[in-house]
PDB file of C-alpha atoms in Angstrom:
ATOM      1  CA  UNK A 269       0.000   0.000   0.000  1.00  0.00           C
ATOM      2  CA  UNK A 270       1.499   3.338  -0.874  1.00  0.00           C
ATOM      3  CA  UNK A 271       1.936   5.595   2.357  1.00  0.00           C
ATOM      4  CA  UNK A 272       2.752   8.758   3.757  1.00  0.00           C
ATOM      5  CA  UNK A 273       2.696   9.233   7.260  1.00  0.00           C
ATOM      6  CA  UNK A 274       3.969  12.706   9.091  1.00  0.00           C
ATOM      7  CA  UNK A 275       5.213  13.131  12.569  1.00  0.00           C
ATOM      8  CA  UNK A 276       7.554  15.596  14.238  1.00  0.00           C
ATOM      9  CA  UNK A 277       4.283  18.734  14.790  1.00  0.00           C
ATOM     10  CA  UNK A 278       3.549  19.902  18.015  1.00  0.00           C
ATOM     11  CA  UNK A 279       3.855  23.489  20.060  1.00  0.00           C
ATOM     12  CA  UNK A 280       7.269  25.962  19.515  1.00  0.00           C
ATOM     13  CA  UNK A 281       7.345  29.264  21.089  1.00  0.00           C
ATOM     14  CA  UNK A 282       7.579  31.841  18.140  1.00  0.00           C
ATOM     15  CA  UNK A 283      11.562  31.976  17.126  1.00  0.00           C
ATOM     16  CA  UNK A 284      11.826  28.431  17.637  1.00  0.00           C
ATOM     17  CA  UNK A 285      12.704  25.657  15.353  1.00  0.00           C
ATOM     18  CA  UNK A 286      10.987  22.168  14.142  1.00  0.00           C
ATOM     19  CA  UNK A 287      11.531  19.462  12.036  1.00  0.00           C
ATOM     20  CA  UNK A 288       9.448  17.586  10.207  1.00  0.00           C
ATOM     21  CA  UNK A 289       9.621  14.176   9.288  1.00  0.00           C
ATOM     22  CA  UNK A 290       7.483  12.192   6.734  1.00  0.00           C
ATOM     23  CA  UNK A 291       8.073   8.676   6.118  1.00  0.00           C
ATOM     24  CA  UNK A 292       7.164   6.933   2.497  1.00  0.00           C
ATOM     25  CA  UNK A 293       5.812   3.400   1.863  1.00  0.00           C
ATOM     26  CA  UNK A 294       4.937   0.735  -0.536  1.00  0.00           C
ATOM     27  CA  UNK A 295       6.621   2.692  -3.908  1.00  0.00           C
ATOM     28  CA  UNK A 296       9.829   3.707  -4.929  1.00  0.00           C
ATOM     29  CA  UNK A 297      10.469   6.766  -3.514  1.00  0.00           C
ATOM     30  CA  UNK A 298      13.434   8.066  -5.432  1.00  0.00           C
ATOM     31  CA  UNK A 299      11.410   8.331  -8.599  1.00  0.00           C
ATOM     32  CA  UNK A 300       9.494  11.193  -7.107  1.00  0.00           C
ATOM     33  CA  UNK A 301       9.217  14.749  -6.743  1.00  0.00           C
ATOM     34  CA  UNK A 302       7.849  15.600  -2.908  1.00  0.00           C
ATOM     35  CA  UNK A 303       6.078  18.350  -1.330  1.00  0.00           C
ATOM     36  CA  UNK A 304       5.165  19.850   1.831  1.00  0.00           C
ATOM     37  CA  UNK A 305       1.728  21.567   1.822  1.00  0.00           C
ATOM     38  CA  UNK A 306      -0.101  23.406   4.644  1.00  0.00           C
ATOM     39  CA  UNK A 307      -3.383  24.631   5.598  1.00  0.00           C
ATOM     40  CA  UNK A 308      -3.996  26.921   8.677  1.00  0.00           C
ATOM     41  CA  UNK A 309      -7.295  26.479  10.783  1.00  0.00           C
ATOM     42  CA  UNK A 310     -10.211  26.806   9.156  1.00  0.00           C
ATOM     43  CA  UNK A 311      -8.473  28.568   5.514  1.00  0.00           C
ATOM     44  CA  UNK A 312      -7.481  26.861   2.445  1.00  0.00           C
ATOM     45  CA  UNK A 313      -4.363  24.884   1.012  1.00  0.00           C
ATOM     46  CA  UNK A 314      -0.933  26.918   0.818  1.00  0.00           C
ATOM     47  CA  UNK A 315       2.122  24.624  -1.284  1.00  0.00           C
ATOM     48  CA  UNK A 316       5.513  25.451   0.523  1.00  0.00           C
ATOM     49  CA  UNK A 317       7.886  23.451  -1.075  1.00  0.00           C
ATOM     50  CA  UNK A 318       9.062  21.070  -3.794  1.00  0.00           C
ATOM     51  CA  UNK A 319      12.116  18.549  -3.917  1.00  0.00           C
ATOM     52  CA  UNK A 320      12.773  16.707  -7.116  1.00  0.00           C
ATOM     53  CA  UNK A 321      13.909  12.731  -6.767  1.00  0.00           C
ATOM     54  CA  UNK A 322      17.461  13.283  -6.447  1.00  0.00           C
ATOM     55  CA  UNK A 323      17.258  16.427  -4.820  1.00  0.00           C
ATOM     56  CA  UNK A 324      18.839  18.625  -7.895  1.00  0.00           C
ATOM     57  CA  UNK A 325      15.762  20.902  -8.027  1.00  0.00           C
ATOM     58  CA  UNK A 326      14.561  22.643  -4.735  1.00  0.00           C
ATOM     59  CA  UNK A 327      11.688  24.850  -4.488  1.00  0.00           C
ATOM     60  CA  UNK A 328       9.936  27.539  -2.028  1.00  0.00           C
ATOM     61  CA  UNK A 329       7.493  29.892  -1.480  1.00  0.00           C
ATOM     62  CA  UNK A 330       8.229  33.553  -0.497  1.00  0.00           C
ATOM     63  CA  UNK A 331       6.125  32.765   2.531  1.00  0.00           C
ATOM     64  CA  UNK A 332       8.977  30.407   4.179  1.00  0.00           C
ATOM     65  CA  UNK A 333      11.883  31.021   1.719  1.00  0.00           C
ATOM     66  CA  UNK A 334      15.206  31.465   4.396  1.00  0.00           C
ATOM     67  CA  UNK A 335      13.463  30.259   6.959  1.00  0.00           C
ATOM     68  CA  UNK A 336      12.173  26.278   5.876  1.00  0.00           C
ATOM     69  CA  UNK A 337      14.804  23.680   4.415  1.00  0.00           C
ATOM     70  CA  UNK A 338      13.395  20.883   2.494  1.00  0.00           C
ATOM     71  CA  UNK A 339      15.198  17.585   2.127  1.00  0.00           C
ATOM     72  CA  UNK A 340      15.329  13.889   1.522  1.00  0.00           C
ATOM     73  CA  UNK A 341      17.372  10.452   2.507  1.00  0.00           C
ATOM     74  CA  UNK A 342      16.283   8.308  -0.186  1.00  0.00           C
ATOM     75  CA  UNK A 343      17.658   5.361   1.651  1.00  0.00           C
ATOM     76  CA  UNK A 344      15.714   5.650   4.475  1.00  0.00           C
ATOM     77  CA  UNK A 345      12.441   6.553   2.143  1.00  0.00           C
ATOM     78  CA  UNK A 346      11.962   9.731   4.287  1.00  0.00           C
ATOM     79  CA  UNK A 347      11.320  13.613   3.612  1.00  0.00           C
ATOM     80  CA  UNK A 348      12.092  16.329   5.804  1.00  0.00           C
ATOM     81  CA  UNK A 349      10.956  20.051   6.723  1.00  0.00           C
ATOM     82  CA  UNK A 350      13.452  22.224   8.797  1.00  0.00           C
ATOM     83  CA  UNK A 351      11.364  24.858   9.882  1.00  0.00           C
ATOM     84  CA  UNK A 352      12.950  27.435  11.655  1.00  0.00           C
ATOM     85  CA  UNK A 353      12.791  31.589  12.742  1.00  0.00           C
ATOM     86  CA  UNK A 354       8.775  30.022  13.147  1.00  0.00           C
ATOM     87  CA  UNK A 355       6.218  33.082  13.491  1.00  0.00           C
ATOM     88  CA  UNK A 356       2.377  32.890  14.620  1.00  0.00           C
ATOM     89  CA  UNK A 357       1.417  32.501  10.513  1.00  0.00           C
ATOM     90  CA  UNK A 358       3.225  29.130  10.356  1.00  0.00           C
ATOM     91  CA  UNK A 359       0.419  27.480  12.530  1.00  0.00           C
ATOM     92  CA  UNK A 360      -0.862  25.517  10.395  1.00  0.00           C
ATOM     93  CA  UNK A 361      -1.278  21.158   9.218  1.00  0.00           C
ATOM     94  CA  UNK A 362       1.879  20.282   7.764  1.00  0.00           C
ATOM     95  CA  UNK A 363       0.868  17.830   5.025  1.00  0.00           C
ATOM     96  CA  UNK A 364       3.564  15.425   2.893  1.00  0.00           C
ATOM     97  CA  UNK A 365       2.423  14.732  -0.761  1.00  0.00           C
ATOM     98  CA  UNK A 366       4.077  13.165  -3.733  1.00  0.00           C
ATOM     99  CA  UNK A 367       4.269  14.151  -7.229  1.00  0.00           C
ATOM    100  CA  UNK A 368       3.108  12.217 -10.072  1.00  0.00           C
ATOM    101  CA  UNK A 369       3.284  12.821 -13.671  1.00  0.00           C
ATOM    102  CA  UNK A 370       0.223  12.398 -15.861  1.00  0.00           C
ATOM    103  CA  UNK A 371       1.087  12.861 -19.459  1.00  0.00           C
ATOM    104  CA  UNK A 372       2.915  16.396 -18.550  1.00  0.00           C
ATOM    105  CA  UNK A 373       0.704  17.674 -15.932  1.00  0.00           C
ATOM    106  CA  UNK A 374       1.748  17.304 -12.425  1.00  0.00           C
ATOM    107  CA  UNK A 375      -0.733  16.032  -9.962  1.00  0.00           C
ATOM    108  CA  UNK A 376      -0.240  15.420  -6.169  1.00  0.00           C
ATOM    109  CA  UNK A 377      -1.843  11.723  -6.347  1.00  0.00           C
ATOM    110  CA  UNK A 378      -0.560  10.675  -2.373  1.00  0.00           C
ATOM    111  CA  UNK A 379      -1.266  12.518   0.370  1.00  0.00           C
ATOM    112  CA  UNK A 380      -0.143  11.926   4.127  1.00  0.00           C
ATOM    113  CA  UNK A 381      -2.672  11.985   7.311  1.00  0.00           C
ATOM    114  CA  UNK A 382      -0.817  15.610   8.311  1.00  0.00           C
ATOM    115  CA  UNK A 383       0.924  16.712  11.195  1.00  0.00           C
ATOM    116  CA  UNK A 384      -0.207  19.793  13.495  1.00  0.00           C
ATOM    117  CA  UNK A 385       2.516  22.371  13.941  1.00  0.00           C
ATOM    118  CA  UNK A 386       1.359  25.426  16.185  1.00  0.00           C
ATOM    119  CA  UNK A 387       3.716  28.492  17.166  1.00  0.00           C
ATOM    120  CA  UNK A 388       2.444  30.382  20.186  1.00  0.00           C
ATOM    121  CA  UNK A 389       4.129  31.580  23.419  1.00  0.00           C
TER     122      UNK A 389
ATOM    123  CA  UNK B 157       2.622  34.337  -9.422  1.00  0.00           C
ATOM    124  CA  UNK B 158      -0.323  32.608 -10.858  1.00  0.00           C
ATOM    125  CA  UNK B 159      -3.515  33.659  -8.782  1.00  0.00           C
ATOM    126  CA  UNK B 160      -6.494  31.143  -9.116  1.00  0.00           C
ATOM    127  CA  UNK B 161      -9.769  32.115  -8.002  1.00  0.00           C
ATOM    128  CA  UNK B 162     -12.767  29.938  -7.245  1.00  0.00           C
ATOM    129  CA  UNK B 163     -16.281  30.864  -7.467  1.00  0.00           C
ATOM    130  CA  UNK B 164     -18.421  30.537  -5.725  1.00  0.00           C
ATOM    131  CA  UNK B 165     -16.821  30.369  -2.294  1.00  0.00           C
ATOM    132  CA  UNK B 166     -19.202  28.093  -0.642  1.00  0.00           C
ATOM    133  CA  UNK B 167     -23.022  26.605  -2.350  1.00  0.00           C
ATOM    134  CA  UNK B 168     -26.207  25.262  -0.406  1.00  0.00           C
ATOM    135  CA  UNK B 169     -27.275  22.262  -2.095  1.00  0.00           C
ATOM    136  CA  UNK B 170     -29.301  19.117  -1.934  1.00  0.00           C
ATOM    137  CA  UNK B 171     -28.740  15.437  -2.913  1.00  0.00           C
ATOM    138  CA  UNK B 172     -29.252  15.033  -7.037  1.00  0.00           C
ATOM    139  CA  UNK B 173     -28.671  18.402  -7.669  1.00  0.00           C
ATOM    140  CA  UNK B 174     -26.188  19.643 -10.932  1.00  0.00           C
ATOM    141  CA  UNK B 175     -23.282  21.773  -9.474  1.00  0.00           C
ATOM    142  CA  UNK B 176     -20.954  23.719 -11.764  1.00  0.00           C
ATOM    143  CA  UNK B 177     -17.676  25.025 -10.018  1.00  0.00           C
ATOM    144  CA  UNK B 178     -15.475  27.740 -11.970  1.00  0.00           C
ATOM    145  CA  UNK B 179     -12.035  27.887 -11.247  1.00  0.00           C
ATOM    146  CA  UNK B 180      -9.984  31.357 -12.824  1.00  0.00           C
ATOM    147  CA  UNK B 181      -6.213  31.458 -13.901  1.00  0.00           C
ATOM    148  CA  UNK B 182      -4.394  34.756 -13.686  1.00  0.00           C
ATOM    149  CA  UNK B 183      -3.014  33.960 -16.522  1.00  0.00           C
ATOM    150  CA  UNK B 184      -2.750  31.098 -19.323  1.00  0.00           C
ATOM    151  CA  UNK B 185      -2.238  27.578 -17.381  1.00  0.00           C
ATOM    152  CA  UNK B 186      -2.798  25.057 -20.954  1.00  0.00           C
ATOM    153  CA  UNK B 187      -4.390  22.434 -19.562  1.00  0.00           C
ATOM    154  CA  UNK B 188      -2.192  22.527 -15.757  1.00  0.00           C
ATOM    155  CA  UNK B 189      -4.890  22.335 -13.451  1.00  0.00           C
ATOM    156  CA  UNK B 190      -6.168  19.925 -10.967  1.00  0.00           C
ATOM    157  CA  UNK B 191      -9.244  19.358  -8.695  1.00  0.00           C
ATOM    158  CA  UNK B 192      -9.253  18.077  -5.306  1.00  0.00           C
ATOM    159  CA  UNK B 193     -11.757  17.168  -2.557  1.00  0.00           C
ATOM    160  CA  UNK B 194     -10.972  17.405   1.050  1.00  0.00           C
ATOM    161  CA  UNK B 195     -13.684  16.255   3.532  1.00  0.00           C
ATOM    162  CA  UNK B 196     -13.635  18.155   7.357  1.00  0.00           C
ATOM    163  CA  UNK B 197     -10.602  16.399   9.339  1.00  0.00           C
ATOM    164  CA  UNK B 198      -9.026  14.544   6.260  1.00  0.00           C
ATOM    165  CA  UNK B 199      -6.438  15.271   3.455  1.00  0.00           C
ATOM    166  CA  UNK B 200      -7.174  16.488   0.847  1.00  0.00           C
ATOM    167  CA  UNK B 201      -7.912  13.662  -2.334  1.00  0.00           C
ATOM    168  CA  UNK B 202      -7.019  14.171  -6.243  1.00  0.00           C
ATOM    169  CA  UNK B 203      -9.779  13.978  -8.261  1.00  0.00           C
ATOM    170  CA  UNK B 204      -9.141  14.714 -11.527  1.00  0.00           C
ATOM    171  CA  UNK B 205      -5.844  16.374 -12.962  1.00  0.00           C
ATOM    172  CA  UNK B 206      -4.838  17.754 -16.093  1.00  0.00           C
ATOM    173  CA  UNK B 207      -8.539  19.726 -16.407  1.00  0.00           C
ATOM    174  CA  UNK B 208     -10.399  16.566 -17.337  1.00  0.00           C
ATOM    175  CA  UNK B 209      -8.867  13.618 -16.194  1.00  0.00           C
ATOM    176  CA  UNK B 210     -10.665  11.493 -13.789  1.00  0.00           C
ATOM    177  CA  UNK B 211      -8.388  10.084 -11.371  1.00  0.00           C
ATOM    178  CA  UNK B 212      -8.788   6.239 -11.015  1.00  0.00           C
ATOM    179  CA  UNK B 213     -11.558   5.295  -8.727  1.00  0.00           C
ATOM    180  CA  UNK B 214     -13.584   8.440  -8.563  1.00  0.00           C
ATOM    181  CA  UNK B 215     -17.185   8.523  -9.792  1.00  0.00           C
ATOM    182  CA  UNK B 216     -18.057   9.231 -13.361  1.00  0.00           C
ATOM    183  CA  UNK B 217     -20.612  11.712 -11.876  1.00  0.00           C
ATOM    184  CA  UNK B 218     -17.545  14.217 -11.727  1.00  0.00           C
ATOM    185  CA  UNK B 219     -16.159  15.585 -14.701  1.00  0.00           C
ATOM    186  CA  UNK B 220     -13.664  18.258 -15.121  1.00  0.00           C
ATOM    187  CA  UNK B 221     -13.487  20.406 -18.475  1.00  0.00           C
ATOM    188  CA  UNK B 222     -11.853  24.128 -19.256  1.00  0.00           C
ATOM    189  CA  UNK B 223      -7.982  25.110 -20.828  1.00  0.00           C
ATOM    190  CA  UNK B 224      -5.996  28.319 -21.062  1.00  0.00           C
ATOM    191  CA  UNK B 225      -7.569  30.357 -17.825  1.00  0.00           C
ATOM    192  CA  UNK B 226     -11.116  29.133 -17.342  1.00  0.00           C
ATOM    193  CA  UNK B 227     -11.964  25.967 -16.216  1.00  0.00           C
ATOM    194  CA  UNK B 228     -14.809  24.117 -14.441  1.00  0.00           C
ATOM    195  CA  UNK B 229     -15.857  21.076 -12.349  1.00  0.00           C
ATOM    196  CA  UNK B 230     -19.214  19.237 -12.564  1.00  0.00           C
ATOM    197  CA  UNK B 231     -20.793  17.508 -10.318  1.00  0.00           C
ATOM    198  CA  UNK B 232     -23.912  15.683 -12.463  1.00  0.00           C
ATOM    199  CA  UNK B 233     -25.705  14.044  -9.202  1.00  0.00           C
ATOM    200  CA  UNK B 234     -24.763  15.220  -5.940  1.00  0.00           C
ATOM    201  CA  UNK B 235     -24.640  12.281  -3.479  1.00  0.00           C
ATOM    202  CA  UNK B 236     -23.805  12.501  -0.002  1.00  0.00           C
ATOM    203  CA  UNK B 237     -20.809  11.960   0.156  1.00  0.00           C
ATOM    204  CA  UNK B 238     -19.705  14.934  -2.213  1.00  0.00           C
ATOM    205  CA  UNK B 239     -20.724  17.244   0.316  1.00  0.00           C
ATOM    206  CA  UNK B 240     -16.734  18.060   0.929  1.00  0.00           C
ATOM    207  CA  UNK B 241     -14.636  21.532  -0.017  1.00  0.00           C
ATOM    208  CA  UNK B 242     -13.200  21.257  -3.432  1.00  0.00           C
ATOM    209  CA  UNK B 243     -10.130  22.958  -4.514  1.00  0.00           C
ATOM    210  CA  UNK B 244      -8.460  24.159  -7.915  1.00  0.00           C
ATOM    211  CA  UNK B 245      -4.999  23.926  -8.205  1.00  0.00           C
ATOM    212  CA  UNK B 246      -2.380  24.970 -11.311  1.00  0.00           C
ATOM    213  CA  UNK B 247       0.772  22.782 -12.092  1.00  0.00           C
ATOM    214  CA  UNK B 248       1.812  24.937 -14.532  1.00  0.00           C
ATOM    215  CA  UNK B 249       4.492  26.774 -12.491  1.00  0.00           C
ATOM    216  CA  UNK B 250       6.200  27.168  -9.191  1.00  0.00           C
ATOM    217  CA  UNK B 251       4.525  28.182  -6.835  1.00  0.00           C
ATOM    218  CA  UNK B 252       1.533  25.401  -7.375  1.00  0.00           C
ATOM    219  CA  UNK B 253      -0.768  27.397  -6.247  1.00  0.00           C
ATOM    220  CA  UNK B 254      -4.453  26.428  -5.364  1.00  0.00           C
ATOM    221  CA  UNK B 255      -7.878  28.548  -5.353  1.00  0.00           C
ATOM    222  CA  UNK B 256      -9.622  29.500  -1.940  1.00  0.00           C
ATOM    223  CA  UNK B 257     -11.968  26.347  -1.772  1.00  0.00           C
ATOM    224  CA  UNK B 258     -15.512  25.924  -2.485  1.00  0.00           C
ATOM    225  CA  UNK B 259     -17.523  24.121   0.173  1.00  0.00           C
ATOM    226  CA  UNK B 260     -20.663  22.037  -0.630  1.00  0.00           C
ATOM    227  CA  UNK B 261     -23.253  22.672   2.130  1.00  0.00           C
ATOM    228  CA  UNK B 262     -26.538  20.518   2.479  1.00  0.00           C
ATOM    229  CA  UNK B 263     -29.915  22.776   1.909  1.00  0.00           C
TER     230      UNK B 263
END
């Protein structure tokens, strides 16, 4: 069965750093582009950053560019969010997706469960 | 960026009904543009991707049509489970961004 599952959320005091963890089952993960989307209580779906399979190609939004590191350990099937300098507007679920290629579009086909990150003091 | 707005925002609707959902590119996206449906508590669930592409598994009651900057997604026979938030989103470029949601309320 093809699987995300998320875990490293919980409560950091604004400043403070997390990391994010999301572990990959039941395909072979290296042949995929990964992302970590969020959504904030109660508002809509924000992307916040792309890897590519082999980590060549990185990407980030403006909203988290400096501050969030993606990365990836294909061995270990895993995908990673350092999140750091956190403010209040990075309270959000943390969601791990993958990338899939249908004819040329891109489509984000797996999703994980999510994992709740919330900065407050 | 590429902005993508959703109309409308939220709809009140009943079980059978015909709901048409408009999704607007700020600029031309080709065929780039996905649908999802995300039920209260869950992640969110690809239903159809490249505008009209029905992703395996999901009802032939949805169907997905539009290119360049307009696009829509149909709903023939609403059932109860459809009652969900559904969301646009372009592939076209970085960021991949997605419209504000449009939530499917019963009447």
């Amino acid at each position: 069965e093809v699987q995300l599952v998320e875990s490293g959320g919980g409560l950091v005091k604004p400043g403070g750093s997390l990391r994010l963890s999301c572990a990959a089952s039941g395909f072979t993960f290296s042949s995929y582009t990964m992302n970590w989307v969020r959504q904030a209580p109660g508002k809509g779906l924000e992307w916040v950053s792309s890897i590519t399979g082999s980590s060549d190609h990185i990407y980030d939004a403006d909203s988290v560019k400096g501050r969030f590191t993606i990365s990836r350990d294909n061995a270990k099937n895993s995908l990673y969010l350092q999140m750091n300098s956190l403010r209040a507007e990075d309270t959000a679920v943390y969601y791990c997706t993958r990338i899939a290629i249908f004819g040329v579009v891109r489509g984000m086909d797996v999703w994980g469960q999510g994992t709740t990150v919330t900065v407050s003091s | 960026d590429i902005q993508m707005t959703q109309s409308p925002s939220s709809l009140s609707t009943s079980v059978g009904d015909r709901v048409t959902i408009t999704c607007r590119a700020s600029q031309r996206i080709s065929s780039y543009l996905n649908w999802y449906q995300q039920k209260p508590g869950k992640a969110p669930n690809l239903l159809i991707v490249a505008a009209s592409t029905l992703q395996s598994g999901v009802p032939s009651r949805f169907s997905g049509s539009g290119s360049g900057t307009d696009f829509t997604l149909t709903i023939s026979s609403l059932q109860p489970e459809d009652f969900a938030t559904y969301y646009c989103q372009q592939s076209y470029s970085t960021p991949y961004t997605f419209g504000q949601g449009t939530k499917l309320e019963i009447k």
